[in-house]
PDB file of C-alpha atoms in Angstrom:
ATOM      1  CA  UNK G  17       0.000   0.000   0.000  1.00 57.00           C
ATOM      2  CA  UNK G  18       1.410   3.541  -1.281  1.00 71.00           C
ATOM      3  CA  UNK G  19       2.594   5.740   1.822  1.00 93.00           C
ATOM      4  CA  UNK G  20       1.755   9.525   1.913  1.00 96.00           C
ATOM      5  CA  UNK G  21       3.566  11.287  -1.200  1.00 97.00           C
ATOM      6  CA  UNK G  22       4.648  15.008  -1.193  1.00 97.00           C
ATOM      7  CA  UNK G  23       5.951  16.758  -4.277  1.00 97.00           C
ATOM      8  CA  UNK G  24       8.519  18.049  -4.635  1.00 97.00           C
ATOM      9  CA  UNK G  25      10.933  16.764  -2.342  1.00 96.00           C
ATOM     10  CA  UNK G  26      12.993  20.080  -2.514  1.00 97.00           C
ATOM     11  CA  UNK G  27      12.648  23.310  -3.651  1.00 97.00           C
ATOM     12  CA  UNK G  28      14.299  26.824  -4.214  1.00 98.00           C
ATOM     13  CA  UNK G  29      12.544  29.920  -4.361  1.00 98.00           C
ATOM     14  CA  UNK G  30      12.635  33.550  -3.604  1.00 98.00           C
ATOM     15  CA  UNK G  31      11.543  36.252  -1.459  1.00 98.00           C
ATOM     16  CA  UNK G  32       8.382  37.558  -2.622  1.00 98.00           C
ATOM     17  CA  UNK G  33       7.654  34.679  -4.753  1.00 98.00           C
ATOM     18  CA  UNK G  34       5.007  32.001  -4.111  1.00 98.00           C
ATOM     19  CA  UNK G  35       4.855  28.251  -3.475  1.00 98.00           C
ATOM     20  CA  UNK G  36       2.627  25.349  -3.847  1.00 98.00           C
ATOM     21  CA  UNK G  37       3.063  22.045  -2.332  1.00 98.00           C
ATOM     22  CA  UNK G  38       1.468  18.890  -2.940  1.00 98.00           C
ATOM     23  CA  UNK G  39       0.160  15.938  -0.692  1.00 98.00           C
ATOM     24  CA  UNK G  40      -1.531  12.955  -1.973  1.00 98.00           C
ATOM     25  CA  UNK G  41      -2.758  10.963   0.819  1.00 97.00           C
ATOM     26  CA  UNK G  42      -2.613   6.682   1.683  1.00 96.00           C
ATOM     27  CA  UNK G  43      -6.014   5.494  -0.228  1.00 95.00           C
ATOM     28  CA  UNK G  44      -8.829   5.935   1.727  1.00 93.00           C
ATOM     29  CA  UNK G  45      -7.954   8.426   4.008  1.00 93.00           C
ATOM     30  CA  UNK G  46      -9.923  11.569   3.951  1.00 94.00           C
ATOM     31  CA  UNK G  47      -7.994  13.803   6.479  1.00 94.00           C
ATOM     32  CA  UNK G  48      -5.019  15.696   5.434  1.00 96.00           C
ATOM     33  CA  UNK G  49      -2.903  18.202   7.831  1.00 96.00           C
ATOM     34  CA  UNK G  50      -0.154  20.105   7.262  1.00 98.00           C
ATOM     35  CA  UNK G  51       3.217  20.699   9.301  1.00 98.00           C
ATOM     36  CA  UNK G  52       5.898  23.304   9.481  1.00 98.00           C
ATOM     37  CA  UNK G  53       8.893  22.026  11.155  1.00 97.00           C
ATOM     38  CA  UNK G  54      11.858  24.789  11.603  1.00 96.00           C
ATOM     39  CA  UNK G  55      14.907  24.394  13.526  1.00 92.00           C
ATOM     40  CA  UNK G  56      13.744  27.074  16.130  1.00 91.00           C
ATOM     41  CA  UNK G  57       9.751  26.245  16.029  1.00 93.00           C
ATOM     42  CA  UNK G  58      10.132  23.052  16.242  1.00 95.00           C
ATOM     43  CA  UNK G  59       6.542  21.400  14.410  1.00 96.00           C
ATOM     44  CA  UNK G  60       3.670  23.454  14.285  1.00 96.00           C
ATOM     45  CA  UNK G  61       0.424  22.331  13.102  1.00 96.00           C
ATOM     46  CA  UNK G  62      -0.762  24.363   9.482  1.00 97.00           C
ATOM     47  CA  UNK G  63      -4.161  23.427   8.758  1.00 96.00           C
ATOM     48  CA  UNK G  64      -6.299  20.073   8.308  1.00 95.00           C
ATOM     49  CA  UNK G  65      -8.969  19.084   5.824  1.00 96.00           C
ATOM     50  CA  UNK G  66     -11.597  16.819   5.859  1.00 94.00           C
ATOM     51  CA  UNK G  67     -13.837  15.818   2.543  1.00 93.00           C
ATOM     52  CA  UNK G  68     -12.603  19.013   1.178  1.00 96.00           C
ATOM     53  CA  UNK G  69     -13.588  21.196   4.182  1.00 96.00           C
ATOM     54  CA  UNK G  70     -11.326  23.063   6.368  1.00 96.00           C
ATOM     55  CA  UNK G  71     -11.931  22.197  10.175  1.00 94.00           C
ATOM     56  CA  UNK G  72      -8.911  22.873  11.469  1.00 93.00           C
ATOM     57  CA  UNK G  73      -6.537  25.888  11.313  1.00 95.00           C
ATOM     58  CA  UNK G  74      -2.985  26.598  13.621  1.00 95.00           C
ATOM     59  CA  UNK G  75      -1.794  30.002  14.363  1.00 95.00           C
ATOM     60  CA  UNK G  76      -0.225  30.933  10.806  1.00 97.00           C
ATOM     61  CA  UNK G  77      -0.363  34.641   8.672  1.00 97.00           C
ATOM     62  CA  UNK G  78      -3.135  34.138   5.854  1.00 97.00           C
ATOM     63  CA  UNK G  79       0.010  33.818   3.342  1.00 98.00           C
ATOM     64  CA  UNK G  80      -0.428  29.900   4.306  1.00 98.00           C
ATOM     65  CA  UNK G  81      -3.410  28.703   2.630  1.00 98.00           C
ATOM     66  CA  UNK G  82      -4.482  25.409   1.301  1.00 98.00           C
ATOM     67  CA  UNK G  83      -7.229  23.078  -0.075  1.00 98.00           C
ATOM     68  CA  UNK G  84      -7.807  19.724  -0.647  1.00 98.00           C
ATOM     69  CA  UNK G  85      -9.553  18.085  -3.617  1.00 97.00           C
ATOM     70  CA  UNK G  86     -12.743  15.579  -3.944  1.00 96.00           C
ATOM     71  CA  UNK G  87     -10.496  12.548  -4.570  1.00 95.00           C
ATOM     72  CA  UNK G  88      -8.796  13.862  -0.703  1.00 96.00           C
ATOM     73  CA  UNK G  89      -5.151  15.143  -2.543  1.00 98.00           C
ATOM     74  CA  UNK G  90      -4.083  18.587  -0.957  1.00 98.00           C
ATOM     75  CA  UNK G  91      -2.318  21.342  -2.203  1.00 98.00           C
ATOM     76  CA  UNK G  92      -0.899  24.157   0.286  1.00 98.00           C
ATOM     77  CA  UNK G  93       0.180  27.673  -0.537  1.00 98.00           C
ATOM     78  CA  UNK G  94       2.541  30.224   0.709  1.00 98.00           C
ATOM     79  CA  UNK G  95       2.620  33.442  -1.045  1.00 96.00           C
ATOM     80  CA  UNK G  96       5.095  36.506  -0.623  1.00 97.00           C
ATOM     81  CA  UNK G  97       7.626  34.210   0.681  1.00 98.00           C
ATOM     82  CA  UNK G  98       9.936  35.249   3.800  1.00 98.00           C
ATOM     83  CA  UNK G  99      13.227  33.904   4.579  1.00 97.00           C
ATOM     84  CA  UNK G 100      11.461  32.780   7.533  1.00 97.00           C
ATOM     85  CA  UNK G 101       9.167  30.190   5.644  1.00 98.00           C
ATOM     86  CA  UNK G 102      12.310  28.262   5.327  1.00 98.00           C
ATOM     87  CA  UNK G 103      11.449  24.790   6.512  1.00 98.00           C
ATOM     88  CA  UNK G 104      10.738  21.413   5.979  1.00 97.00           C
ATOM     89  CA  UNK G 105       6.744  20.852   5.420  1.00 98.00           C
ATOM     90  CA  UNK G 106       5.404  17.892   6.347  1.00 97.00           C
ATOM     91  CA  UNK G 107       2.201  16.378   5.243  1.00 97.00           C
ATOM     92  CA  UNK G 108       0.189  13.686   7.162  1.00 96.00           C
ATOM     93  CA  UNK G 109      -3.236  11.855   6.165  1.00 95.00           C
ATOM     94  CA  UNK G 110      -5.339   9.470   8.472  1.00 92.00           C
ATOM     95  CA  UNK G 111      -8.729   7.538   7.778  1.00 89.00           C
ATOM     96  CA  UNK G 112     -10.576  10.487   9.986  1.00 81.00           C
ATOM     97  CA  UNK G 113      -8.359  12.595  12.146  1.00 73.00           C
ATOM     98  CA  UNK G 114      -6.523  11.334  15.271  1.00 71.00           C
ATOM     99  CA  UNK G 115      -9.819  12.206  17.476  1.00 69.00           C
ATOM    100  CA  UNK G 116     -11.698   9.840  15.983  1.00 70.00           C
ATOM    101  CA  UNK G 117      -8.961   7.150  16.831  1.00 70.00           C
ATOM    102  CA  UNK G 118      -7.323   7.083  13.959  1.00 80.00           C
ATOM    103  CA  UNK G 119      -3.229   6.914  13.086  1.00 87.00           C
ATOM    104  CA  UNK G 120      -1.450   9.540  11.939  1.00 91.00           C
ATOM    105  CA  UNK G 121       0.736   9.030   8.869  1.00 94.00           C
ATOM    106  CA  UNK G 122       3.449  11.190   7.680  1.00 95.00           C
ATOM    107  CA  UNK G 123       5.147  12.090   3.738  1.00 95.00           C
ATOM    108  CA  UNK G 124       8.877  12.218   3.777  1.00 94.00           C
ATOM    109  CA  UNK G 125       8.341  16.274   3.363  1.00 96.00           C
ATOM    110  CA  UNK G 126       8.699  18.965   1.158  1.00 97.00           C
ATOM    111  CA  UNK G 127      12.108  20.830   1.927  1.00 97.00           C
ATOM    112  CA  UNK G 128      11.786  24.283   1.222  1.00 98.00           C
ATOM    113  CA  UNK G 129      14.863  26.955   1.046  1.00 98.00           C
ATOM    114  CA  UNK G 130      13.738  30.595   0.403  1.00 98.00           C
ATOM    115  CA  UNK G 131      16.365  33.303  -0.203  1.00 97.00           C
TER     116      UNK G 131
ATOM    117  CA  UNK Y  24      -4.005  24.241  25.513  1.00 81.00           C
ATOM    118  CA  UNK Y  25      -2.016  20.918  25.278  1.00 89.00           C
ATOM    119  CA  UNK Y  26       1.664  20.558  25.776  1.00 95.00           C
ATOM    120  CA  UNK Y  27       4.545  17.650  25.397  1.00 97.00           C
ATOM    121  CA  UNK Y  28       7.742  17.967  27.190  1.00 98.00           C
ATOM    122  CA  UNK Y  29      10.843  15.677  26.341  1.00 98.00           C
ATOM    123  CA  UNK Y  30      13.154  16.292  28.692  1.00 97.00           C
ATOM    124  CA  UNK Y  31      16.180  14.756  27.092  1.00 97.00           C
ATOM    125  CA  UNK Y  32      17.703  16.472  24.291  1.00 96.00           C
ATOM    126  CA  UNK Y  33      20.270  13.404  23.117  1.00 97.00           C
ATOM    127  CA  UNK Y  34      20.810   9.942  24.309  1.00 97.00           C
ATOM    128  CA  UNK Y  35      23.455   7.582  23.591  1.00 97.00           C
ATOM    129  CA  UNK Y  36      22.547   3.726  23.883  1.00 97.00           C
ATOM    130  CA  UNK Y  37      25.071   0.583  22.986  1.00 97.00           C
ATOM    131  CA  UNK Y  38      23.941  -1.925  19.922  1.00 97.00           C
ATOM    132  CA  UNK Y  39      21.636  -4.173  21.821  1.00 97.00           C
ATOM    133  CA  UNK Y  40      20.650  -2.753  24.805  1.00 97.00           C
ATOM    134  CA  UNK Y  41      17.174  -1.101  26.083  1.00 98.00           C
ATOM    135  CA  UNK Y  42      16.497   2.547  26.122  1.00 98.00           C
ATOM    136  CA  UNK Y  43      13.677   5.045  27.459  1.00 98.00           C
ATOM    137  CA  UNK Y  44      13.115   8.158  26.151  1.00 98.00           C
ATOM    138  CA  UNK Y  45      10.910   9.945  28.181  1.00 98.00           C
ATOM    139  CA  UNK Y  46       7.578  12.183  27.786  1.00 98.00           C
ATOM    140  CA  UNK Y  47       5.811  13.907  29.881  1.00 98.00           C
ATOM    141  CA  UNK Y  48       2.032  15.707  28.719  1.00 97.00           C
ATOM    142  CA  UNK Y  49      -0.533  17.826  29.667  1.00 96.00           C
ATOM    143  CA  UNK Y  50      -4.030  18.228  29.120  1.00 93.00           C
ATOM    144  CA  UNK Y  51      -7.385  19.139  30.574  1.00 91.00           C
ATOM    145  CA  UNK Y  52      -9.327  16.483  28.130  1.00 91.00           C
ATOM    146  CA  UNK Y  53     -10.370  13.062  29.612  1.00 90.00           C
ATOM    147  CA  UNK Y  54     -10.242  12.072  25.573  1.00 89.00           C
ATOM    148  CA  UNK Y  55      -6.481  12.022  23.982  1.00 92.00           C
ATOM    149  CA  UNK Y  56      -4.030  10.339  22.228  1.00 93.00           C
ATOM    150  CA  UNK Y  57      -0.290   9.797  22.547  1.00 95.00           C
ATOM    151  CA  UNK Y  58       2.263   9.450  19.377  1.00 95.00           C
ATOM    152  CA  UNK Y  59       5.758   7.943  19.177  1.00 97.00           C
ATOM    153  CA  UNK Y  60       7.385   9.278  15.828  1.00 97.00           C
ATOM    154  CA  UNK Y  61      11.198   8.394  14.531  1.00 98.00           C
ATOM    155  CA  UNK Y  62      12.372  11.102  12.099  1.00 97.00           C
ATOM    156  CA  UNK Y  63      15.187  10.429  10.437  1.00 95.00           C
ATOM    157  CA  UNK Y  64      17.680  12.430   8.766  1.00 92.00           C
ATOM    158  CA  UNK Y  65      15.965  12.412   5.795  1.00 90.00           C
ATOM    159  CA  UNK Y  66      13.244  14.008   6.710  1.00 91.00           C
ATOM    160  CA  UNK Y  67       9.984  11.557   6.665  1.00 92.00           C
ATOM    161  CA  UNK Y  68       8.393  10.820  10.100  1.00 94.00           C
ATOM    162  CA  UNK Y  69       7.315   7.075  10.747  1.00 95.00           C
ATOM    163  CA  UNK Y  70       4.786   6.262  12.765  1.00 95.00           C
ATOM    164  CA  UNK Y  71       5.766   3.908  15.800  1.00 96.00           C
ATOM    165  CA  UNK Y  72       3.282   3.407  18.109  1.00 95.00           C
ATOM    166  CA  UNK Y  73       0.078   4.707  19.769  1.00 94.00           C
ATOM    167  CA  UNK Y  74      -1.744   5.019  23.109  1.00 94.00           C
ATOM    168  CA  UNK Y  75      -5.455   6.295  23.348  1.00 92.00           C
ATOM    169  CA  UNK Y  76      -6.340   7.934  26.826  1.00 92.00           C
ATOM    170  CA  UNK Y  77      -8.720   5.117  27.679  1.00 91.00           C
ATOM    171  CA  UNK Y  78      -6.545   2.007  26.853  1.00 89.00           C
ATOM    172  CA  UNK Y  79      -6.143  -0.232  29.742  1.00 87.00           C
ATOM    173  CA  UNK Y  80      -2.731  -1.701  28.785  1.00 93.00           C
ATOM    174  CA  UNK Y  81       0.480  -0.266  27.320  1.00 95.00           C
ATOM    175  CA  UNK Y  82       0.776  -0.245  24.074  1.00 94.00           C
ATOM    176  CA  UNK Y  83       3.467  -2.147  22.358  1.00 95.00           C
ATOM    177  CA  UNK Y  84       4.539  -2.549  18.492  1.00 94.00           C
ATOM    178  CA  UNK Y  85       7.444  -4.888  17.749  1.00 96.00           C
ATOM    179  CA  UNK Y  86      10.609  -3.606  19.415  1.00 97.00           C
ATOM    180  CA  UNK Y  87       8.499  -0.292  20.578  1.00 98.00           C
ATOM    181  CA  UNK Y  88       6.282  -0.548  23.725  1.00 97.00           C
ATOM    182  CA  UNK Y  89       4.852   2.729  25.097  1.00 97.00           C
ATOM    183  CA  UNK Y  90       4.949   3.252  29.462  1.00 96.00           C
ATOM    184  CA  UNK Y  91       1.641   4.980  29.740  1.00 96.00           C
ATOM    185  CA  UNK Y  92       1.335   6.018  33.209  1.00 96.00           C
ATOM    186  CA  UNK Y  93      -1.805   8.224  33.206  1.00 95.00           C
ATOM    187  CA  UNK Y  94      -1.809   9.682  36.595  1.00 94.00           C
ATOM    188  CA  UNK Y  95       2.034  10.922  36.022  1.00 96.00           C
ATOM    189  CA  UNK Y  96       1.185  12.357  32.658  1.00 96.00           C
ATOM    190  CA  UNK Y  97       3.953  10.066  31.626  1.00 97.00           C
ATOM    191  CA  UNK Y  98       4.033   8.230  28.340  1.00 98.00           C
ATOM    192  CA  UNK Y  99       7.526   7.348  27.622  1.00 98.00           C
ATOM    193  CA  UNK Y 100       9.087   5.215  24.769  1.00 98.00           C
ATOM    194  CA  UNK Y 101      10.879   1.981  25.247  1.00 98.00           C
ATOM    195  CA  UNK Y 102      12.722   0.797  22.815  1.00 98.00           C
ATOM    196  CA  UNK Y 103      13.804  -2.912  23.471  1.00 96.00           C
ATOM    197  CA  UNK Y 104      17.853  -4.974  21.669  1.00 95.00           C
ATOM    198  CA  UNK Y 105      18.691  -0.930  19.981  1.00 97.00           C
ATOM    199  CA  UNK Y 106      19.712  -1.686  16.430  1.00 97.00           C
ATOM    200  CA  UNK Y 107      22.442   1.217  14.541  1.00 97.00           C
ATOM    201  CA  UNK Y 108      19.246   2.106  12.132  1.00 96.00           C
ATOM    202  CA  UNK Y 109      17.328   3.173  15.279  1.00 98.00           C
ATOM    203  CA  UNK Y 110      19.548   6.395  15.730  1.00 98.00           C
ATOM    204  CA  UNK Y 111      17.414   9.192  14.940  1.00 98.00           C
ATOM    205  CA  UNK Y 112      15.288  12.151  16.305  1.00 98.00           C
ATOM    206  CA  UNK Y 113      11.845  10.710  17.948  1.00 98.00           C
ATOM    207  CA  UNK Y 114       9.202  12.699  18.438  1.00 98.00           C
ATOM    208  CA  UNK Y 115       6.755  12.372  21.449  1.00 98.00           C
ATOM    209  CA  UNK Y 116       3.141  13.811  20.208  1.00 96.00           C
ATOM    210  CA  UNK Y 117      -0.393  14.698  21.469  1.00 95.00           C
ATOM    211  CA  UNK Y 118      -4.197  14.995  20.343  1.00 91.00           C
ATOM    212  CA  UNK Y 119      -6.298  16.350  22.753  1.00 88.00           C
ATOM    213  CA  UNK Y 120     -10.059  17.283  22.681  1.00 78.00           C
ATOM    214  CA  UNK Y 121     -12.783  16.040  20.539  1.00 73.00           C
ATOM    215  CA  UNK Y 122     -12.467  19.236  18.177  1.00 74.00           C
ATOM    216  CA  UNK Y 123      -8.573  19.702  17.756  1.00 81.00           C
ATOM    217  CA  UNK Y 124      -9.543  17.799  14.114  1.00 84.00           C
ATOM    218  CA  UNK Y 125      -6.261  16.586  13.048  1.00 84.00           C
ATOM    219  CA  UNK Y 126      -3.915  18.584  14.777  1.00 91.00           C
ATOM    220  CA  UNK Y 127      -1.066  17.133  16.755  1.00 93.00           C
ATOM    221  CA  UNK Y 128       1.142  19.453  19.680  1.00 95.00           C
ATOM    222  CA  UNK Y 129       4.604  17.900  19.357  1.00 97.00           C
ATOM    223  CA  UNK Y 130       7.545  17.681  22.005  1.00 97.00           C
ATOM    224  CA  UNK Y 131      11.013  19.413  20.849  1.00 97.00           C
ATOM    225  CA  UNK Y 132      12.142  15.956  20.244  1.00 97.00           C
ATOM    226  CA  UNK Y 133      15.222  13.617  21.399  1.00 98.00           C
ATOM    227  CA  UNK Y 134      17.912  12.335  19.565  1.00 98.00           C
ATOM    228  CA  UNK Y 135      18.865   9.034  19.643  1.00 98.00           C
ATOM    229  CA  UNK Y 136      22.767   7.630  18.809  1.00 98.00           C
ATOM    230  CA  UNK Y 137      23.106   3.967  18.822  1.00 97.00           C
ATOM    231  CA  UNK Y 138      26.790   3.038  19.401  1.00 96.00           C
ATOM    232  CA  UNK Y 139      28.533  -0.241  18.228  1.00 94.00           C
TER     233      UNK Y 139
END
């Protein structure tokens, strides 16, 4: 069974430009977050969707925006990148969300470099 | 709010031996979860093992059993015969609260060297 895939692996961009990353979930799941992890911040929870709603939202600038489709694949967004965005971004999918019991799978990441 | 504390920022274990890495949590919901994670180098985070709030015995997953001791706030990682591949950064994590859909409050994680 295909693990949680994240395109592209690692990117380049800079300042002032924008980004889209891509999660396609294990089959089956409908829940997709998304993770910022940074050196200093440690993780930090992004946003989660569920059936192509929103339910879920951390404490991020509306720069970081994202939506999932019908067939449960999620895109996220950053736009006007900062040198601060910098990170690796980590996307995870489960059947329903961890409060509904369910496990939490993780991508290998998106590793993002802005300058 | 939720929060995860790992106390230990590296630990060293030799080839073959047992080692705990601990995790403390807190929370004001009766209803949570508790996450092991290994993240390599690389970057990917595997799943290792979980605990739900109202299981009765410890989890345990292979080489991975989880020391849930509720009234401590304790959930702490043992990993049983260390193997060189196990040396990486493991995460301790949290859900909390019927409504925190999806969302996970991580520890600042521990890194793990397994010696020859």
């Amino acid at each position: 069974k295909a693990g949680v895939t994240q395109t592209p692996r690692y990117l380049i961009k800079t300042r002032g430009q924008q980004v889209t990353l891509s999660c396609s979930p294990i089959s089956g799941h409908r829940s997709v977050s998304w993770y910022q992890q940074t050196p200093g911040q440690g993780l930090q929870f992004l946003f989660e969707y569920f059936s192509e709603t929103q339910r879920n939202k951390g404490n991020f600038p509306g720069r970081f925006s994202g939506r999932q489709f019908s067939n449960s694949r999620s895109e996220m967004n950053v736009s006007t990148l900062e040198l601060g965005d910098s990170a690796l971004y980590l996307c995870a999918s489960s059947l329903g969300g961890p409060e509904s019991g369910n496990t939490i799978y993780f991508g290998e990441g998106s590793w993002l470099t802005v300058v | 709010a939720q929060k995860i504390t790992q106390t230990q920022p590296g630990m060293f274990v030799q080839e073959k031996e047992a080692v705990t890495l601990d995790c403390t949590y807190d929370t004001s919901d009766q209803s949570y979860g508790l996450f092991w994670y290994k993240q390599p180098s690389s970057g990917e985070m595997i799943f290792l093992i979980y605990q739900g709030s109202y299981d009765e015995q410890n989890a345990t997953e292979g080489r991975y059993s989880l020391n849930f001791q509720k009234a401590r706030k304790s959930a702490n990682l043992v990993i049983s015969a260390s193997q060189l591949g196990d040396s990486a950064m493991y995460f301790c994590a949290m859900w909390a609260g019927g409504t925190s859909y999806g969302k996970l409050t991580f520890g600042q994680g521990t890194i793990l060297t397994v010696h020859p």
